[in-house]
Structure formats: structure tokens, C-alpha cells
Amino acid sequence: MSGITLRAGDTRALVLPDEGGVAAELSVGAFDVLARTPWAASARPAPVPAEDEATWVGRWRGGWQLCFPTAGAADPDARPRQGFHGVASQDAWTVRRVGESSAELAWADEAGLSAARRWSIGAGTLGAVTTAVNGGADARRIIVAEHLVLGQDVLAHLTEADGTLGIQASGTLAELDYAGNPTGRATAWPGHGWDRANRSTPARVAALQHPVPRVITVTGPHLRATVSWEGLEHALLWEEFGASREAPWGGAVHALGVEPTSTPHGAGTAHPGGIVELGPGESMTWATRLDLQVTERTTLTRPVKGERR
């Protein structure tokens, strides 16, 4: 697996331009931060976009990538074809510039919609600033979602009987089904126990609408992860702690998605609610930052190389 390695002190990130420009790995000292699928080592770039969730997940290593120009199921009437979670999420990005602690990438489709993205790393932090531009002749209906998925050492203690994560946020919590479709039910944060997660938490998804400030903090015994953002109104929360036994999950994925987004659902641009319409010549810019703090200096037991955690 080749890519771009960014470093700042004991903080390291691996960015893969050929796989959606994903930050596939992020570590702070001995701690691994981002989710990693059991099949990450065998994931490979594909010449055509994934048209459905099962195909997309099969190519997904984990990590943090941009869903663009949609999130969720593709609109079958959209042209150019969108792909599941947007073509850009797993397409090859062009590398514009690379430094020790930053990298600039670019992507565009055949109709002139483009995105320029800058990854930058610091001590205990990783950020992405992105600008989307409609350089085409027609207006485009789009969704932007930062598919930022925590895992590994952030979630490691959830295998313990009393292991618990604390989640701090604000705003209105809108319930979604597991495909990202709104159910019509909403309540003030934390709703039905969204401020705590443990190994018995069911697989679930929700939209956090209009949080003020735009900050979500996840705290465990080893790490505190704070996601903050500008330029996007909402965030999706996704909890999957091995509860989904059916394909493509197979009870093997442990992930906590904290995903700033333009749109408070994951149903794609065919759904009428919350879609951004970007006219010819128009642009939008947003920024997302993940800050990490070690809460306990623990020596972790690592598996033998080649074993799964």
C-alpha cells in the first residue's frame, strides 16, 4: 500500500490519493485512531465507481475520506453517474503538492465539478480544508460529507464488560434508518442515550442538526477525540460495534463515524431534503479538524503481525 506519509512529532497520517484521497491511517504515539476494516490489507482501487453499498464497503479500508458529490445511494437519474457515497470517495485524486506535514489533492468529473483538498497534520491533530467548484454549464445538486470514522484504540476498550465511551455534542438529533433515510423522529441532544456508547449499543445512525458550536467530542479511557468543523451545517453519527451480522458487515466492523455534512441524512441527492444546489461558477469551502488528546498513558498489548485485533 503506497501513499503519502505526513508527520508532525509523534503524529503520523497515511493518505492514499488513488483511493479517494483517504487518510487511511492516523496515529498519535502508540495509539491508532481511525477505523480499519478486517479486509483493509486486500482492498484495492477499482477502475469504476461502486454503484451500491456492498461494493463500496468491500473496497473500504476505513479511515477518513470525502463523500462527494453525494453521500449514500446514488441518484439513478443523475448525470454524470454519482456512485455510492460519490465517485470522489474512492476515485483517484491528483497530487498537486506534498510537504512533510501537508498534501494538496484535486479531483474533477467530466462535467466540470471539482474539489481541491488540503490535508495538514500537527501534533495531535489532522485537518482537511476543501473547496468545491462547479465549473460546468449546469447547476449541480450535491451533498458533502466528511466520512471521518474513528476506531482502533479509540474503541478498543468497548470489548470490556464495562467499557464506555462518552460523547458530547449539541443540537437536534434526527433519527435515520441504517440506510441513512430520515424516519421523521427528532429530539434534542442526547436523545435516547447517544451521549454514551458501549458494546451493547445497537448499530444505528442519526443526524445532528445545527449543533452550536460545531464540535463533537468522544472520550474513552485512552484517547479524547474532538471533531470540529466550519462551512457545513450538520453532522452524521454512525455507531457500529460489531452488531451488524449481515453482509457486508459480518459482525467484524467496529466503527464510530463523526461525519460533518451539508445534509442531515444519508439518503443521497434523490431525497428532496437538505440538498445543496451549486450553480455554474459557484463554489463552497469547508474545513474539518480532528484533535486528539491522550487521556491515559497506557501500554497497549499489540497483536502479533498478521493477526487481527
mmCIF file of C-alpha atoms in Angstrom:
data_model
loop_
_atom_site.group_PDB
_atom_site.id
_atom_site.type_symbol
_atom_site.label_atom_id
_atom_site.label_comp_id
_atom_site.label_asym_id
_atom_site.label_seq_id
_atom_site.Cartn_x
_atom_site.Cartn_y
_atom_site.Cartn_z
ATOM 1 C CA MET A 1 0.000 0.000 0.000
ATOM 2 C CA SER A 2 1.769 3.151 -1.221
ATOM 3 C CA GLY A 3 0.739 6.660 -0.344
ATOM 4 C CA ILE A 4 1.753 9.964 1.204
ATOM 5 C CA THR A 5 3.018 9.956 4.786
ATOM 6 C CA LEU A 6 2.534 13.159 6.777
ATOM 7 C CA ARG A 7 4.311 13.675 10.111
ATOM 8 C CA ALA A 8 4.428 16.136 12.980
ATOM 9 C CA GLY A 9 6.259 14.932 16.072
ATOM 10 C CA ASP A 10 4.737 11.605 17.129
ATOM 11 C CA THR A 11 1.640 12.159 14.967
ATOM 12 C CA ARG A 12 1.554 10.334 11.628
ATOM 13 C CA ALA A 13 -1.024 10.034 8.834
ATOM 14 C CA LEU A 14 -1.088 7.973 5.646
ATOM 15 C CA VAL A 15 -3.019 9.467 2.703
ATOM 16 C CA LEU A 16 -3.856 7.334 -0.359
ATOM 17 C CA PRO A 17 -4.513 9.545 -3.423
ATOM 18 C CA ASP A 18 -5.567 6.579 -5.592
ATOM 19 C CA GLU A 19 -8.321 5.588 -3.154
ATOM 20 C CA GLY A 20 -10.384 8.735 -2.747
ATOM 21 C CA GLY A 21 -7.560 10.705 -1.151
ATOM 22 C CA VAL A 22 -8.428 8.871 2.064
ATOM 23 C CA ALA A 23 -6.487 9.349 5.278
ATOM 24 C CA ALA A 24 -6.279 5.590 5.755
ATOM 25 C CA GLU A 25 -4.225 5.704 8.943
ATOM 26 C CA LEU A 26 -3.669 8.168 11.768
ATOM 27 C CA SER A 27 -1.601 7.517 14.866
ATOM 28 C CA VAL A 28 -0.547 9.559 17.876
ATOM 29 C CA GLY A 29 2.355 7.905 19.614
ATOM 30 C CA ALA A 30 1.378 4.258 20.154
ATOM 31 C CA PHE A 31 -2.324 4.885 19.561
ATOM 32 C CA ASP A 32 -4.122 4.140 16.275
ATOM 33 C CA VAL A 33 -7.113 6.417 15.824
ATOM 34 C CA LEU A 34 -9.128 5.648 12.682
ATOM 35 C CA ALA A 35 -11.296 2.635 11.901
ATOM 36 C CA ARG A 36 -9.730 -0.144 9.868
ATOM 37 C CA THR A 37 -11.734 -2.922 8.258
ATOM 38 C CA PRO A 38 -10.630 -6.556 8.625
ATOM 39 C CA TRP A 39 -10.174 -6.650 4.828
ATOM 40 C CA ALA A 40 -8.126 -3.434 4.629
ATOM 41 C CA ALA A 41 -4.966 -5.264 3.546
ATOM 42 C CA SER A 42 -6.713 -6.697 0.482
ATOM 43 C CA ALA A 43 -8.592 -3.531 -0.558
ATOM 44 C CA ARG A 44 -7.551 -2.200 -3.960
ATOM 45 C CA PRO A 45 -8.503 0.752 -6.195
ATOM 46 C CA ALA A 46 -11.122 -0.078 -8.825
ATOM 47 C CA PRO A 47 -11.479 1.322 -12.364
ATOM 48 C CA VAL A 48 -15.208 2.057 -11.988
ATOM 49 C CA PRO A 49 -17.169 3.632 -9.107
ATOM 50 C CA ALA A 50 -19.037 1.440 -6.645
ATOM 51 C CA GLU A 51 -22.732 1.562 -7.504
ATOM 52 C CA ASP A 52 -24.012 0.069 -4.247
ATOM 53 C CA GLU A 53 -23.146 -0.098 -0.574
ATOM 54 C CA ALA A 54 -21.855 -3.679 -0.557
ATOM 55 C CA THR A 55 -19.359 -2.945 -3.339
ATOM 56 C CA TRP A 56 -18.254 0.302 -1.709
ATOM 57 C CA VAL A 57 -17.753 -1.296 1.699
ATOM 58 C CA GLY A 58 -15.777 -4.134 0.106
ATOM 59 C CA ARG A 59 -13.285 -1.538 -1.191
ATOM 60 C CA TRP A 60 -13.260 0.460 2.052
ATOM 61 C CA ARG A 61 -10.153 0.267 4.217
ATOM 62 C CA GLY A 62 -11.589 2.529 6.889
ATOM 63 C CA GLY A 63 -10.177 5.940 7.722
ATOM 64 C CA TRP A 64 -11.374 9.420 6.778
ATOM 65 C CA GLN A 65 -12.382 10.379 3.249
ATOM 66 C CA LEU A 66 -14.681 12.798 1.452
ATOM 67 C CA CYS A 67 -18.077 11.643 0.197
ATOM 68 C CA PHE A 68 -18.702 13.835 -2.872
ATOM 69 C CA PRO A 69 -20.741 14.764 -4.865
ATOM 70 C CA THR A 70 -23.242 12.704 -2.877
ATOM 71 C CA ALA A 71 -23.484 10.614 0.281
ATOM 72 C CA GLY A 72 -25.483 7.410 0.396
ATOM 73 C CA ALA A 73 -27.262 5.784 -2.511
ATOM 74 C CA ALA A 74 -26.619 7.212 -5.976
ATOM 75 C CA ASP A 75 -29.451 9.030 -7.742
ATOM 76 C CA PRO A 76 -30.067 6.840 -10.822
ATOM 77 C CA ASP A 77 -31.108 9.914 -12.833
ATOM 78 C CA ALA A 78 -28.010 11.989 -12.027
ATOM 79 C CA ARG A 79 -25.529 12.749 -14.785
ATOM 80 C CA PRO A 80 -22.610 12.222 -14.567
ATOM 81 C CA ARG A 81 -23.160 8.998 -12.631
ATOM 82 C CA GLN A 82 -22.642 9.561 -8.926
ATOM 83 C CA GLY A 83 -21.701 6.163 -7.490
ATOM 84 C CA PHE A 84 -22.428 5.163 -3.910
ATOM 85 C CA HIS A 85 -21.111 7.832 -1.496
ATOM 86 C CA GLY A 86 -19.990 9.828 -4.551
ATOM 87 C CA VAL A 87 -17.399 8.960 -7.181
ATOM 88 C CA ALA A 88 -14.740 11.094 -5.464
ATOM 89 C CA SER A 89 -14.891 8.969 -2.305
ATOM 90 C CA GLN A 90 -12.932 6.114 -3.906
ATOM 91 C CA ASP A 91 -11.697 7.615 -7.186
ATOM 92 C CA ALA A 92 -8.094 8.600 -7.893
ATOM 93 C CA TRP A 93 -7.167 12.153 -6.881
ATOM 94 C CA THR A 94 -4.368 14.165 -8.493
ATOM 95 C CA VAL A 95 -1.495 15.136 -6.199
ATOM 96 C CA ARG A 96 -0.753 18.862 -6.527
ATOM 97 C CA ARG A 97 1.793 19.382 -3.770
ATOM 98 C CA VAL A 98 3.347 17.393 -0.930
ATOM 99 C CA GLY A 99 5.296 18.598 2.091
ATOM 100 C CA GLU A 100 6.358 16.987 5.341
ATOM 101 C CA SER A 101 3.145 17.974 7.114
ATOM 102 C CA SER A 102 0.670 18.742 4.313
ATOM 103 C CA ALA A 103 -0.584 17.500 0.964
ATOM 104 C CA GLU A 104 -2.801 19.116 -1.663
ATOM 105 C CA LEU A 105 -5.024 16.922 -3.849
ATOM 106 C CA ALA A 106 -7.547 17.619 -6.612
ATOM 107 C CA TRP A 107 -10.445 15.777 -8.248
ATOM 108 C CA ALA A 108 -12.862 16.636 -11.075
ATOM 109 C CA ASP A 109 -15.607 14.915 -13.045
ATOM 110 C CA GLU A 110 -16.313 15.124 -16.764
ATOM 111 C CA ALA A 111 -18.951 17.841 -16.318
ATOM 112 C CA GLY A 112 -16.635 20.311 -14.580
ATOM 113 C CA LEU A 113 -17.452 19.745 -10.903
ATOM 114 C CA SER A 114 -14.190 19.773 -8.964
ATOM 115 C CA ALA A 115 -12.760 19.625 -5.466
ATOM 116 C CA ALA A 116 -9.405 20.825 -4.149
ATOM 117 C CA ARG A 117 -8.419 19.371 -0.780
ATOM 118 C CA ARG A 118 -5.558 20.155 1.579
ATOM 119 C CA TRP A 119 -4.607 17.712 4.316
ATOM 120 C CA SER A 120 -2.454 19.135 7.115
ATOM 121 C CA ILE A 121 -1.082 17.478 10.232
ATOM 122 C CA GLY A 122 0.160 18.873 13.524
ATOM 123 C CA ALA A 123 0.997 17.490 16.929
ATOM 124 C CA GLY A 124 -2.118 15.512 17.856
ATOM 125 C CA THR A 125 -4.222 16.907 15.027
ATOM 126 C CA LEU A 126 -5.250 16.244 11.423
ATOM 127 C CA GLY A 127 -7.281 18.680 9.325
ATOM 128 C CA ALA A 128 -8.769 18.921 5.847
ATOM 129 C CA VAL A 129 -9.792 22.109 4.033
ATOM 130 C CA THR A 130 -11.758 21.591 0.825
ATOM 131 C CA THR A 131 -13.193 23.820 -1.897
ATOM 132 C CA ALA A 132 -15.737 22.533 -4.401
ATOM 133 C CA VAL A 133 -16.293 24.460 -7.644
ATOM 134 C CA ASN A 134 -18.931 23.981 -10.303
ATOM 135 C CA GLY A 135 -17.049 24.766 -13.492
ATOM 136 C CA GLY A 136 -19.769 23.298 -15.685
ATOM 137 C CA ALA A 137 -22.670 24.847 -17.564
ATOM 138 C CA ASP A 138 -25.457 23.366 -15.432
ATOM 139 C CA ALA A 139 -26.399 23.607 -11.770
ATOM 140 C CA ARG A 140 -25.445 20.552 -9.707
ATOM 141 C CA ARG A 141 -27.324 19.007 -6.787
ATOM 142 C CA ILE A 142 -24.691 17.843 -4.324
ATOM 143 C CA ILE A 143 -24.079 16.511 -0.840
ATOM 144 C CA VAL A 144 -20.807 16.943 1.022
ATOM 145 C CA ALA A 145 -19.958 14.545 3.865
ATOM 146 C CA GLU A 146 -16.680 14.057 5.692
ATOM 147 C CA HIS A 147 -16.638 10.280 6.204
ATOM 148 C CA LEU A 148 -14.496 10.514 9.349
ATOM 149 C CA VAL A 149 -14.627 7.167 11.138
ATOM 150 C CA LEU A 150 -12.941 6.542 14.476
ATOM 151 C CA GLY A 151 -11.867 3.057 15.532
ATOM 152 C CA GLN A 152 -8.885 1.009 16.698
ATOM 153 C CA ASP A 153 -7.619 2.349 20.046
ATOM 154 C CA VAL A 154 -10.492 4.825 20.393
ATOM 155 C CA LEU A 155 -12.855 1.836 20.596
ATOM 156 C CA ALA A 156 -10.544 -0.886 21.929
ATOM 157 C CA HIS A 157 -11.958 -0.909 25.461
ATOM 158 C CA LEU A 158 -15.543 -1.456 24.258
ATOM 159 C CA THR A 159 -14.793 -5.182 24.284
ATOM 160 C CA GLU A 160 -14.657 -4.934 28.084
ATOM 161 C CA ALA A 161 -17.844 -5.548 30.068
ATOM 162 C CA ASP A 162 -17.918 -2.024 31.499
ATOM 163 C CA GLY A 163 -16.172 -0.222 28.642
ATOM 164 C CA THR A 164 -17.947 3.030 27.805
ATOM 165 C CA LEU A 165 -17.402 5.993 25.513
ATOM 166 C CA GLY A 166 -18.698 9.430 26.396
ATOM 167 C CA ILE A 167 -19.954 11.638 23.554
ATOM 168 C CA GLN A 168 -20.504 15.389 23.926
ATOM 169 C CA ALA A 169 -22.481 17.373 21.351
ATOM 170 C CA SER A 170 -25.454 19.718 20.950
ATOM 171 C CA GLY A 171 -28.295 20.418 18.540
ATOM 172 C CA THR A 172 -31.275 18.385 17.379
ATOM 173 C CA LEU A 173 -30.870 14.653 16.913
ATOM 174 C CA ALA A 174 -32.847 13.374 13.907
ATOM 175 C CA GLU A 175 -33.271 9.611 13.702
ATOM 176 C CA LEU A 176 -32.220 7.843 10.490
ATOM 177 C CA ASP A 177 -32.637 4.237 9.467
ATOM 178 C CA TYR A 178 -29.465 2.247 8.835
ATOM 179 C CA ALA A 179 -29.511 3.234 5.162
ATOM 180 C CA GLY A 180 -29.478 6.919 6.153
ATOM 181 C CA ASN A 181 -33.139 7.687 5.418
ATOM 182 C CA PRO A 182 -34.971 10.056 7.798
ATOM 183 C CA THR A 183 -37.634 8.400 9.958
ATOM 184 C CA GLY A 184 -39.295 11.701 10.857
ATOM 185 C CA ARG A 185 -38.489 11.412 14.574
ATOM 186 C CA ALA A 186 -36.300 14.053 16.221
ATOM 187 C CA THR A 187 -35.373 15.157 19.721
ATOM 188 C CA ALA A 188 -32.884 17.393 21.484
ATOM 189 C CA TRP A 189 -29.420 16.002 22.104
ATOM 190 C CA PRO A 190 -28.676 13.422 23.534
ATOM 191 C CA GLY A 191 -31.925 11.739 22.503
ATOM 192 C CA HIS A 192 -32.075 8.080 23.510
ATOM 193 C CA GLY A 193 -28.661 7.611 25.080
ATOM 194 C CA TRP A 194 -26.474 8.994 22.304
ATOM 195 C CA ASP A 195 -24.137 10.548 24.888
ATOM 196 C CA ARG A 196 -22.893 7.061 25.860
ATOM 197 C CA ALA A 197 -21.827 4.016 23.864
ATOM 198 C CA ASN A 198 -20.771 0.525 24.927
ATOM 199 C CA ARG A 199 -20.504 -2.949 23.440
ATOM 200 C CA SER A 200 -24.268 -3.495 23.677
ATOM 201 C CA THR A 201 -25.077 -0.330 21.691
ATOM 202 C CA PRO A 202 -27.054 -1.347 18.583
ATOM 203 C CA ALA A 203 -25.940 -0.436 15.085
ATOM 204 C CA ARG A 204 -27.522 2.953 14.453
ATOM 205 C CA VAL A 205 -27.291 6.235 12.541
ATOM 206 C CA ALA A 206 -28.563 9.734 13.336
ATOM 207 C CA ALA A 207 -28.197 13.267 12.026
ATOM 208 C CA LEU A 208 -27.115 16.023 14.368
ATOM 209 C CA GLN A 209 -28.805 19.142 13.034
ATOM 210 C CA HIS A 210 -27.413 22.650 13.557
ATOM 211 C CA PRO A 211 -25.123 21.973 16.530
ATOM 212 C CA VAL A 212 -23.716 25.075 18.241
ATOM 213 C CA PRO A 213 -20.773 25.020 18.492
ATOM 214 C CA ARG A 214 -19.941 22.678 15.610
ATOM 215 C CA VAL A 215 -18.000 20.338 17.836
ATOM 216 C CA ILE A 216 -18.380 16.672 18.819
ATOM 217 C CA THR A 217 -16.088 15.151 21.448
ATOM 218 C CA VAL A 218 -15.617 11.427 22.045
ATOM 219 C CA THR A 219 -13.871 10.416 25.281
ATOM 220 C CA GLY A 220 -12.581 6.988 26.249
ATOM 221 C CA PRO A 221 -10.050 5.781 28.809
ATOM 222 C CA HIS A 222 -7.112 6.171 26.409
ATOM 223 C CA LEU A 223 -7.995 8.968 23.982
ATOM 224 C CA ARG A 224 -10.183 12.025 23.641
ATOM 225 C CA ALA A 225 -11.106 12.813 20.024
ATOM 226 C CA THR A 226 -12.626 16.189 19.186
ATOM 227 C CA VAL A 227 -14.099 16.831 15.741
ATOM 228 C CA SER A 228 -14.765 20.473 14.854
ATOM 229 C CA TRP A 229 -15.790 21.990 11.554
ATOM 230 C CA GLU A 230 -16.797 25.100 9.594
ATOM 231 C CA GLY A 231 -18.816 25.567 6.419
ATOM 232 C CA LEU A 232 -21.150 22.583 6.923
ATOM 233 C CA GLU A 233 -24.383 22.793 8.920
ATOM 234 C CA HIS A 234 -24.780 19.289 10.316
ATOM 235 C CA ALA A 235 -23.094 16.005 11.200
ATOM 236 C CA LEU A 236 -23.971 12.340 10.961
ATOM 237 C CA LEU A 237 -23.272 9.943 13.818
ATOM 238 C CA TRP A 238 -22.785 6.267 12.981
ATOM 239 C CA GLU A 239 -22.254 3.575 15.603
ATOM 240 C CA GLU A 240 -21.279 0.061 14.511
ATOM 241 C CA PHE A 241 -19.627 -2.067 17.177
ATOM 242 C CA GLY A 242 -19.842 -5.479 15.549
ATOM 243 C CA ALA A 243 -23.629 -5.582 15.910
ATOM 244 C CA SER A 244 -24.459 -5.977 12.202
ATOM 245 C CA ARG A 245 -24.034 -9.642 11.301
ATOM 246 C CA GLU A 246 -25.408 -9.464 7.778
ATOM 247 C CA ALA A 247 -23.337 -8.704 4.677
ATOM 248 C CA PRO A 248 -21.326 -6.622 4.088
ATOM 249 C CA TRP A 249 -20.552 -6.105 7.796
ATOM 250 C CA GLY A 250 -20.389 -9.704 9.027
ATOM 251 C CA GLY A 251 -20.116 -8.641 12.670
ATOM 252 C CA ALA A 252 -16.492 -7.681 12.006
ATOM 253 C CA VAL A 253 -16.595 -3.879 11.741
ATOM 254 C CA HIS A 254 -16.073 -1.645 14.776
ATOM 255 C CA ALA A 255 -16.520 1.998 13.871
ATOM 256 C CA LEU A 256 -17.747 5.322 15.206
ATOM 257 C CA GLY A 257 -18.493 7.805 12.451
ATOM 258 C CA VAL A 258 -18.406 11.507 13.362
ATOM 259 C CA GLU A 259 -19.176 12.999 9.982
ATOM 260 C CA PRO A 260 -19.684 16.719 9.312
ATOM 261 C CA THR A 261 -22.074 17.142 6.396
ATOM 262 C CA SER A 262 -24.038 19.638 4.354
ATOM 263 C CA THR A 263 -27.157 17.498 4.551
ATOM 264 C CA PRO A 264 -28.862 15.923 7.603
ATOM 265 C CA HIS A 265 -29.393 12.474 6.104
ATOM 266 C CA GLY A 266 -27.540 9.832 4.119
ATOM 267 C CA ALA A 267 -30.208 9.127 1.519
ATOM 268 C CA GLY A 268 -28.450 10.744 -1.439
ATOM 269 C CA THR A 269 -29.463 13.608 -3.713
ATOM 270 C CA ALA A 270 -32.630 11.818 -4.856
ATOM 271 C CA HIS A 271 -34.064 12.663 -1.434
ATOM 272 C CA PRO A 272 -35.600 16.164 -1.501
ATOM 273 C CA GLY A 273 -34.343 17.428 1.859
ATOM 274 C CA GLY A 274 -31.246 19.483 2.545
ATOM 275 C CA ILE A 275 -29.528 19.201 -0.832
ATOM 276 C CA VAL A 276 -27.018 21.881 -1.864
ATOM 277 C CA GLU A 277 -27.525 23.310 -5.349
ATOM 278 C CA LEU A 278 -24.266 24.647 -6.738
ATOM 279 C CA GLY A 279 -24.846 26.870 -9.742
ATOM 280 C CA PRO A 280 -22.431 27.381 -12.650
ATOM 281 C CA GLY A 281 -19.341 29.209 -11.413
ATOM 282 C CA GLU A 282 -20.319 28.844 -7.760
ATOM 283 C CA SER A 283 -18.099 27.371 -5.069
ATOM 284 C CA MET A 284 -18.194 26.342 -1.432
ATOM 285 C CA THR A 285 -15.416 25.837 1.103
ATOM 286 C CA TRP A 286 -15.444 23.894 4.350
ATOM 287 C CA ALA A 287 -12.916 22.740 6.931
ATOM 288 C CA THR A 288 -12.823 19.805 9.337
ATOM 289 C CA ARG A 289 -10.352 19.151 12.129
ATOM 290 C CA LEU A 290 -9.702 16.156 14.363
ATOM 291 C CA ASP A 291 -7.850 16.898 17.615
ATOM 292 C CA LEU A 292 -6.560 14.091 19.806
ATOM 293 C CA GLN A 293 -5.538 14.039 23.431
ATOM 294 C CA VAL A 294 -4.105 11.054 25.261
ATOM 295 C CA THR A 295 -6.135 10.683 28.461
ATOM 296 C CA GLU A 296 -4.177 7.766 29.923
ATOM 297 C CA ARG A 297 -0.574 6.768 29.261
ATOM 298 C CA THR A 298 -1.284 3.079 28.888
ATOM 299 C CA THR A 299 0.982 0.455 27.382
ATOM 300 C CA LEU A 300 -1.180 -1.323 24.832
ATOM 301 C CA THR A 301 -0.879 -5.007 24.048
ATOM 302 C CA ARG A 302 -0.384 -5.324 20.302
ATOM 303 C CA PRO A 303 -1.311 -8.396 18.258
ATOM 304 C CA VAL A 304 1.386 -10.383 16.517
ATOM 305 C CA LYS A 305 1.895 -9.057 12.987
ATOM 306 C CA GLY A 306 -0.654 -10.597 10.661
ATOM 307 C CA GLU A 307 -3.261 -11.173 13.379
ATOM 308 C CA ARG A 308 -6.466 -9.174 13.522
ATOM 309 C CA ARG A 309 -7.343 -7.174 16.569
#
